[in-house]
GROMACS .gro file of C-alpha atoms in nm:
model
  292
    1MET     CA    1  -3.480  -0.821  -2.455
    2GLU     CA    2  -3.229  -0.552  -2.358
    3LEU     CA    3  -3.055  -0.567  -2.022
    4GLY     CA    4  -2.821  -0.343  -1.829
    5LEU     CA    5  -2.557  -0.537  -1.634
    6VAL     CA    6  -2.347  -0.369  -1.365
    7GLY     CA    7  -2.033  -0.558  -1.262
    8LEU     CA    8  -1.836  -0.760  -1.518
    9GLY     CA    9  -1.600  -0.959  -1.299
   10ARG     CA   10  -1.553  -1.337  -1.302
   11MET     CA   11  -1.926  -1.402  -1.269
   12GLY     CA   12  -2.073  -1.095  -1.437
   13GLY     CA   13  -1.850  -1.109  -1.742
   14ASN     CA   14  -1.942  -1.470  -1.817
   15MET     CA   15  -2.309  -1.400  -1.750
   16ARG     CA   16  -2.300  -1.121  -2.008
   17GLU     CA   17  -2.157  -1.361  -2.264
   18ARG     CA   18  -2.414  -1.634  -2.192
   19ILE     CA   19  -2.704  -1.388  -2.217
   20ARG     CA   20  -2.570  -1.255  -2.546
   21ARG     CA   21  -2.536  -1.609  -2.681
   22ALA     CA   22  -2.909  -1.650  -2.616
   23GLY     CA   23  -2.979  -1.359  -2.850
   24HIS     CA   24  -3.038  -1.077  -2.602
   25THR     CA   25  -2.868  -0.737  -2.592
   26VAL     CA   26  -2.655  -0.659  -2.287
   27VAL     CA   27  -2.517  -0.317  -2.204
   28GLY     CA   28  -2.245  -0.368  -1.944
   29TYR     CA   29  -2.084  -0.128  -1.699
   30ASP     CA   30  -1.777  -0.196  -1.487
   31GLN     CA   31  -1.526   0.023  -1.306
   32ASP     CA   32  -1.263  -0.136  -1.528
   33PRO     CA   33  -1.304   0.056  -1.858
   34ASP     CA   34  -1.151  -0.232  -2.055
   35LYS     CA   35  -1.449  -0.452  -1.964
   36ALA     CA   36  -1.725  -0.192  -1.995
   37ASP     CA   37  -1.959  -0.116  -2.286
   38VAL     CA   38  -2.044   0.221  -2.130
   39HIS     CA   39  -1.848   0.419  -1.876
   40SER     CA   40  -2.107   0.535  -1.622
   41LEU     CA   41  -2.433   0.420  -1.468
   42ARG     CA   42  -2.599   0.723  -1.627
   43ALA     CA   43  -2.479   0.612  -1.971
   44LEU     CA   44  -2.602   0.258  -1.905
   45VAL     CA   45  -2.951   0.375  -1.810
   46ASP     CA   46  -2.965   0.614  -2.107
   47ALA     CA   47  -2.867   0.332  -2.345
   48LEU     CA   48  -3.167   0.117  -2.246
   49PRO     CA   49  -3.523   0.164  -2.374
   50ALA     CA   50  -3.791   0.208  -2.107
   51PRO     CA   51  -3.914   0.019  -1.919
   52ARG     CA   52  -3.567  -0.099  -1.824
   53VAL     CA   53  -3.422  -0.401  -1.646
   54VAL     CA   54  -3.085  -0.346  -1.476
   55TRP     CA   55  -2.901  -0.636  -1.312
   56VAL     CA   56  -2.639  -0.561  -1.044
   57MET     CA   57  -2.349  -0.808  -0.992
   58VAL     CA   58  -2.118  -0.636  -0.742
   59PRO     CA   59  -1.988  -0.744  -0.398
   60ALA     CA   60  -2.244  -0.751  -0.118
   61GLY     CA   61  -2.253  -0.472   0.136
   62ALA     CA   62  -2.129  -0.121   0.072
   63ALA     CA   63  -2.064  -0.173  -0.301
   64THR     CA   64  -2.417  -0.301  -0.362
   65GLN     CA   65  -2.571  -0.032  -0.143
   66SER     CA   66  -2.396   0.253  -0.325
   67THR     CA   67  -2.485   0.106  -0.665
   68VAL     CA   68  -2.852   0.065  -0.571
   69ASP     CA   69  -2.859   0.418  -0.429
   70GLU     CA   70  -2.718   0.565  -0.749
   71LEU     CA   71  -2.947   0.364  -0.975
   72ALA     CA   72  -3.248   0.465  -0.764
   73GLU     CA   73  -3.185   0.823  -0.873
   74LEU     CA   74  -3.147   0.727  -1.241
   75LEU     CA   75  -3.421   0.469  -1.298
   76GLU     CA   76  -3.783   0.563  -1.371
   77PRO     CA   77  -4.124   0.426  -1.267
   78GLY     CA   78  -4.183   0.091  -1.437
   79ASP     CA   79  -3.815  -0.009  -1.439
   80VAL     CA   80  -3.691  -0.319  -1.251
   81LEU     CA   81  -3.364  -0.361  -1.064
   82VAL     CA   82  -3.219  -0.709  -0.998
   83ASP     CA   83  -2.956  -0.774  -0.731
   84GLY     CA   84  -2.771  -1.089  -0.837
   85GLY     CA   85  -2.488  -1.064  -0.585
   86ASN     CA   86  -2.464  -1.237  -0.249
   87SER     CA   87  -2.654  -0.976  -0.051
   88ARG     CA   88  -2.815  -1.049   0.285
   89TRP     CA   89  -3.190  -1.103   0.247
   90THR     CA   90  -3.268  -0.828   0.499
   91ASP     CA   91  -3.093  -0.579   0.267
   92ASP     CA   92  -3.326  -0.693  -0.014
   93GLU     CA   93  -3.631  -0.599   0.190
   94LYS     CA   94  -3.489  -0.252   0.251
   95HIS     CA   95  -3.394  -0.200  -0.114
   96ALA     CA   96  -3.735  -0.316  -0.237
   97GLU     CA   97  -3.911  -0.070  -0.007
   98GLU     CA   98  -3.687   0.221  -0.108
   99LEU     CA   99  -3.726   0.149  -0.481
  100ALA     CA  100  -4.102   0.091  -0.456
  101ALA     CA  101  -4.137   0.448  -0.329
  102LYS     CA  102  -3.996   0.558  -0.666
  103GLY     CA  103  -4.211   0.317  -0.868
  104VAL     CA  104  -3.917   0.085  -0.944
  105GLY     CA  105  -3.953  -0.292  -0.902
  106PHE     CA  106  -3.696  -0.509  -0.727
  107VAL     CA  107  -3.597  -0.875  -0.766
  108ASP     CA  108  -3.326  -1.052  -0.565
  109CYS     CA  109  -3.149  -1.344  -0.729
  110GLY     CA  110  -2.904  -1.589  -0.577
  111VAL     CA  111  -2.669  -1.717  -0.847
  112SER     CA  112  -2.462  -2.038  -0.825
  113GLY     CA  113  -2.232  -2.180  -1.090
  114GLY     CA  114  -1.900  -2.005  -1.045
  115VAL     CA  115  -1.653  -2.006  -1.331
  116TRP     CA  116  -1.832  -2.303  -1.492
  117GLY     CA  117  -2.159  -2.117  -1.542
  118LEU     CA  118  -2.082  -1.985  -1.890
  119GLU     CA  119  -2.090  -2.334  -2.040
  120ASN     CA  120  -2.304  -2.525  -1.788
  121GLY     CA  121  -2.556  -2.256  -1.693
  122TYR     CA  122  -2.622  -2.091  -1.360
  123ALA     CA  123  -2.852  -2.216  -1.086
  124LEU     CA  124  -3.088  -1.930  -1.004
  125MET     CA  125  -3.300  -1.864  -0.695
  126TYR     CA  126  -3.506  -1.547  -0.717
  127GLY     CA  127  -3.755  -1.360  -0.503
  128GLY     CA  128  -4.000  -1.079  -0.573
  129ASP     CA  129  -4.344  -0.996  -0.705
  130ALA     CA  130  -4.463  -1.212  -0.993
  131GLU     CA  131  -4.497  -0.913  -1.227
  132HIS     CA  132  -4.136  -0.807  -1.168
  133VAL     CA  133  -4.004  -1.163  -1.203
  134ALA     CA  134  -4.191  -1.197  -1.532
  135ARG     CA  135  -4.006  -0.893  -1.668
  136VAL     CA  136  -3.672  -1.063  -1.601
  137GLN     CA  137  -3.779  -1.414  -1.705
  138PRO     CA  138  -3.611  -1.410  -2.050
  139VAL     CA  139  -3.277  -1.344  -1.878
  140PHE     CA  140  -3.340  -1.616  -1.620
  141ASP     CA  141  -3.417  -1.856  -1.906
  142ALA     CA  142  -3.093  -1.759  -2.083
  143LEU     CA  143  -2.877  -1.805  -1.773
  144LYS     CA  144  -3.019  -2.128  -1.629
  145PRO     CA  145  -2.895  -2.475  -1.724
  146GLU     CA  146  -3.074  -2.660  -2.002
  147GLY     CA  147  -3.376  -2.863  -1.894
  148GLU     CA  148  -3.650  -2.814  -1.640
  149LEU     CA  149  -3.434  -2.773  -1.330
  150GLY     CA  150  -3.190  -2.509  -1.215
  151ALA     CA  151  -3.415  -2.208  -1.155
  152VAL     CA  152  -3.688  -2.131  -0.900
  153HIS     CA  153  -3.907  -1.840  -0.798
  154ALA     CA  154  -3.844  -1.904  -0.428
  155GLY     CA  155  -4.097  -1.655  -0.291
  156LYS     CA  156  -4.129  -1.292  -0.199
  157VAL     CA  157  -3.848  -1.035  -0.192
  158GLY     CA  158  -3.550  -1.175  -0.001
  159ALA     CA  159  -3.639  -1.540  -0.067
  160GLY     CA  160  -3.386  -1.577  -0.348
  161HIS     CA  161  -3.089  -1.465  -0.143
  162PHE     CA  162  -3.216  -1.656   0.161
  163ALA     CA  163  -3.229  -1.977  -0.048
  164LYS     CA  164  -2.880  -1.909  -0.187
  165MET     CA  165  -2.753  -1.847   0.167
  166VAL     CA  166  -2.882  -2.186   0.283
  167HIS     CA  167  -2.736  -2.344  -0.034
  168ASN     CA  168  -2.395  -2.202   0.060
  169GLY     CA  169  -2.432  -2.323   0.419
  170ILE     CA  170  -2.494  -2.677   0.291
  171GLU     CA  171  -2.194  -2.634   0.061
  172TYR     CA  172  -1.978  -2.549   0.365
  173ALA     CA  173  -2.081  -2.873   0.538
  174MET     CA  174  -2.032  -3.091   0.229
  175MET     CA  175  -1.686  -2.949   0.161
  176GLN     CA  176  -1.590  -2.999   0.525
  177ALA     CA  177  -1.698  -3.364   0.511
  178PHE     CA  178  -1.489  -3.429   0.200
  179ALA     CA  179  -1.193  -3.250   0.359
  180GLU     CA  180  -1.215  -3.451   0.681
  181GLY     CA  181  -1.246  -3.778   0.491
  182TRP     CA  182  -0.946  -3.690   0.274
  183GLU     CA  183  -0.731  -3.608   0.578
  184LEU     CA  184  -0.824  -3.932   0.755
  185LEU     CA  185  -0.751  -4.143   0.449
  186ASP     CA  186  -0.417  -3.968   0.407
  187ALA     CA  187  -0.328  -4.032   0.771
  188ALA     CA  188  -0.396  -4.408   0.755
  189ASP     CA  189  -0.091  -4.625   0.683
  190SER     CA  190  -0.303  -4.890   0.512
  191VAL     CA  191  -0.434  -4.659   0.239
  192THR     CA  192  -0.167  -4.611  -0.026
  193ASP     CA  193  -0.350  -4.407  -0.292
  194VAL     CA  194  -0.599  -4.159  -0.152
  195ARG     CA  195  -0.650  -3.985  -0.484
  196GLU     CA  196  -0.764  -4.306  -0.652
  197VAL     CA  197  -1.001  -4.379  -0.363
  198PHE     CA  198  -1.164  -4.042  -0.425
  199ARG     CA  199  -1.173  -4.112  -0.799
  200SER     CA  200  -1.340  -4.450  -0.744
  201TRP     CA  201  -1.620  -4.279  -0.552
  202GLN     CA  202  -1.726  -4.090  -0.866
  203ALA     CA  203  -1.930  -4.388  -0.985
  204GLY     CA  204  -2.186  -4.596  -0.799
  205THR     CA  205  -2.154  -4.433  -0.456
  206VAL     CA  206  -2.415  -4.234  -0.265
  207ILE     CA  207  -2.169  -3.945  -0.221
  208ARG     CA  208  -2.092  -3.891  -0.591
  209SER     CA  209  -2.140  -3.524  -0.673
  210TRP     CA  210  -1.995  -3.225  -0.856
  211LEU     CA  211  -1.799  -3.135  -0.542
  212LEU     CA  212  -1.643  -3.482  -0.546
  213ASP     CA  213  -1.556  -3.436  -0.913
  214LEU     CA  214  -1.387  -3.106  -0.828
  215ALA     CA  215  -1.199  -3.268  -0.541
  216VAL     CA  216  -1.059  -3.529  -0.782
  217ARG     CA  217  -0.968  -3.251  -1.026
  218ALA     CA  218  -0.779  -3.069  -0.749
  219LEU     CA  219  -0.594  -3.388  -0.649
  220ASP     CA  220  -0.500  -3.450  -1.013
  221GLU     CA  221  -0.341  -3.107  -1.021
  222ASP     CA  222  -0.162  -3.147  -0.685
  223GLU     CA  223  -0.193  -3.500  -0.545
  224HIS     CA  224  -0.114  -3.412  -0.184
  225LEU     CA  225  -0.229  -3.046  -0.201
  226ALA     CA  226   0.125  -2.958  -0.099
  227LYS     CA  227   0.118  -2.626  -0.283
  228LEU     CA  228  -0.171  -2.494  -0.075
  229ARG     CA  229  -0.178  -2.340   0.270
  230GLY     CA  230  -0.449  -2.477   0.499
  231TYR     CA  231  -0.643  -2.151   0.507
  232ALA     CA  232  -1.007  -2.109   0.403
  233ASP     CA  233  -1.190  -1.778   0.393
  234ASP     CA  234  -1.566  -1.736   0.423
  235SER     CA  235  -1.788  -1.510   0.215
  236GLY     CA  236  -2.024  -1.425   0.501
  237GLU     CA  237  -2.316  -1.640   0.394
  238GLY     CA  238  -2.215  -1.924   0.627
  239ARG     CA  239  -2.232  -1.680   0.918
  240TRP     CA  240  -2.571  -1.551   0.804
  241THR     CA  241  -2.700  -1.909   0.778
  242VAL     CA  242  -2.602  -1.981   1.138
  243GLU     CA  243  -2.752  -1.651   1.254
  244ALA     CA  244  -3.078  -1.732   1.074
  245ALA     CA  245  -3.081  -2.075   1.237
  246ILE     CA  246  -3.053  -1.912   1.579
  247ASP     CA  247  -3.333  -1.667   1.496
  248ASN     CA  248  -3.559  -1.955   1.385
  249ALA     CA  249  -3.449  -2.204   1.655
  250VAL     CA  250  -3.336  -2.453   1.391
  251PRO     CA  251  -3.039  -2.676   1.486
  252LEU     CA  252  -2.758  -2.669   1.228
  253PRO     CA  253  -2.470  -2.859   1.392
  254ALA     CA  254  -2.295  -2.968   1.068
  255ILE     CA  255  -2.307  -2.628   0.898
  256THR     CA  256  -2.204  -2.448   1.218
  257ALA     CA  257  -1.910  -2.683   1.273
  258ALA     CA  258  -1.798  -2.632   0.911
  259LEU     CA  259  -1.803  -2.255   0.959
  260PHE     CA  260  -1.601  -2.278   1.282
  261ALA     CA  261  -1.351  -2.507   1.109
  262ARG     CA  262  -1.279  -2.223   0.866
  263PHE     CA  263  -1.211  -1.992   1.156
  264ALA     CA  264  -0.968  -2.248   1.299
  265SER     CA  265  -0.786  -2.261   0.964
  266ARG     CA  266  -0.674  -1.902   1.012
  267GLN     CA  267  -0.487  -1.969   1.336
  268ASP     CA  268  -0.119  -2.051   1.313
  269ASP     CA  269  -0.125  -2.143   1.683
  270SER     CA  270  -0.460  -2.204   1.856
  271PRO     CA  271  -0.510  -1.995   2.173
  272GLN     CA  272  -0.782  -2.242   2.282
  273MET     CA  273  -0.543  -2.536   2.258
  274LYS     CA  274  -0.293  -2.348   2.474
  275MET     CA  275  -0.550  -2.338   2.754
  276ILE     CA  276  -0.640  -2.705   2.702
  277ALA     CA  277  -0.272  -2.802   2.717
  278ALA     CA  278  -0.228  -2.596   3.035
  279LEU     CA  279  -0.529  -2.757   3.204
  280ARG     CA  280  -0.418  -3.112   3.110
  281ASN     CA  281  -0.079  -3.032   3.262
  282GLN     CA  282  -0.237  -2.891   3.579
  283PHE     CA  283  -0.476  -3.174   3.659
  284GLY     CA  284  -0.289  -3.470   3.514
  285GLY     CA  285   0.071  -3.366   3.482
  286HIS     CA  286   0.052  -3.422   3.106
  287ALA     CA  287   0.348  -3.296   2.906
  288VAL     CA  288   0.326  -2.963   2.728
  289LYS     CA  289   0.520  -2.826   2.434
  290GLU     CA  290   0.673  -2.486   2.499
  291GLU     CA  291   0.741  -2.215   2.241
  292MET     CA  292   1.100  -2.220   2.116
   0.00000   0.00000   0.00000
């Protein structure tokens, strides 16, 4: 099939290559002219035979909204638009309604795989009407890993991004657990080779995983992670996961704690700990450390 792909960054560029390797035609547009096959959304739409499928891979929020708005004016009844970024599922519902009024179908697709997806395939979670999903299925088949697993029609519009959001929330908690375990091992005098402990866990243990493999890879590159600052950003999906848990009255203590730990990583000096130190001094006369 022929596909229009908007956004050719680290993910989108590799996705274009993997789809082409599967024998499909991809017409790509990016704001960077060195990456683009065409140099406007109008040119991309004009280059595709109707009915068209256009896949958007741009940052969530304003960038996705403006791209969807522009494509809504260019696409025709019978076309399908796919949002493969990390959009909030509530935005999907709005986009689907707006596009349906113009006769354009909408599919949301959560994509996982990062920089390894070109060779290993991308895990895909998509939502939308069956007829619209079927139009995109050849691309899903090209992008997914080999074998039966790695792709799912999760439900109606919004389900794909909701599933990817929960996936990322779980990822937060798993990474936090590995990080805490690494720090404790490193702090213990009796453990003399933390890296090799992590490496030994790659076989036979119940916690062996791709994340563990990546942790060992990182430790091989920098055994004590001395080159890194202890700062971790968040993409927003961890926050959305916690918000959704509140809305559905579902307890998520591990994921919530992992999100808050990232917030703590951005503080050079914790205001909360200043108050705790002050209170310990007030009620117990415990020593405090003053700013120099």
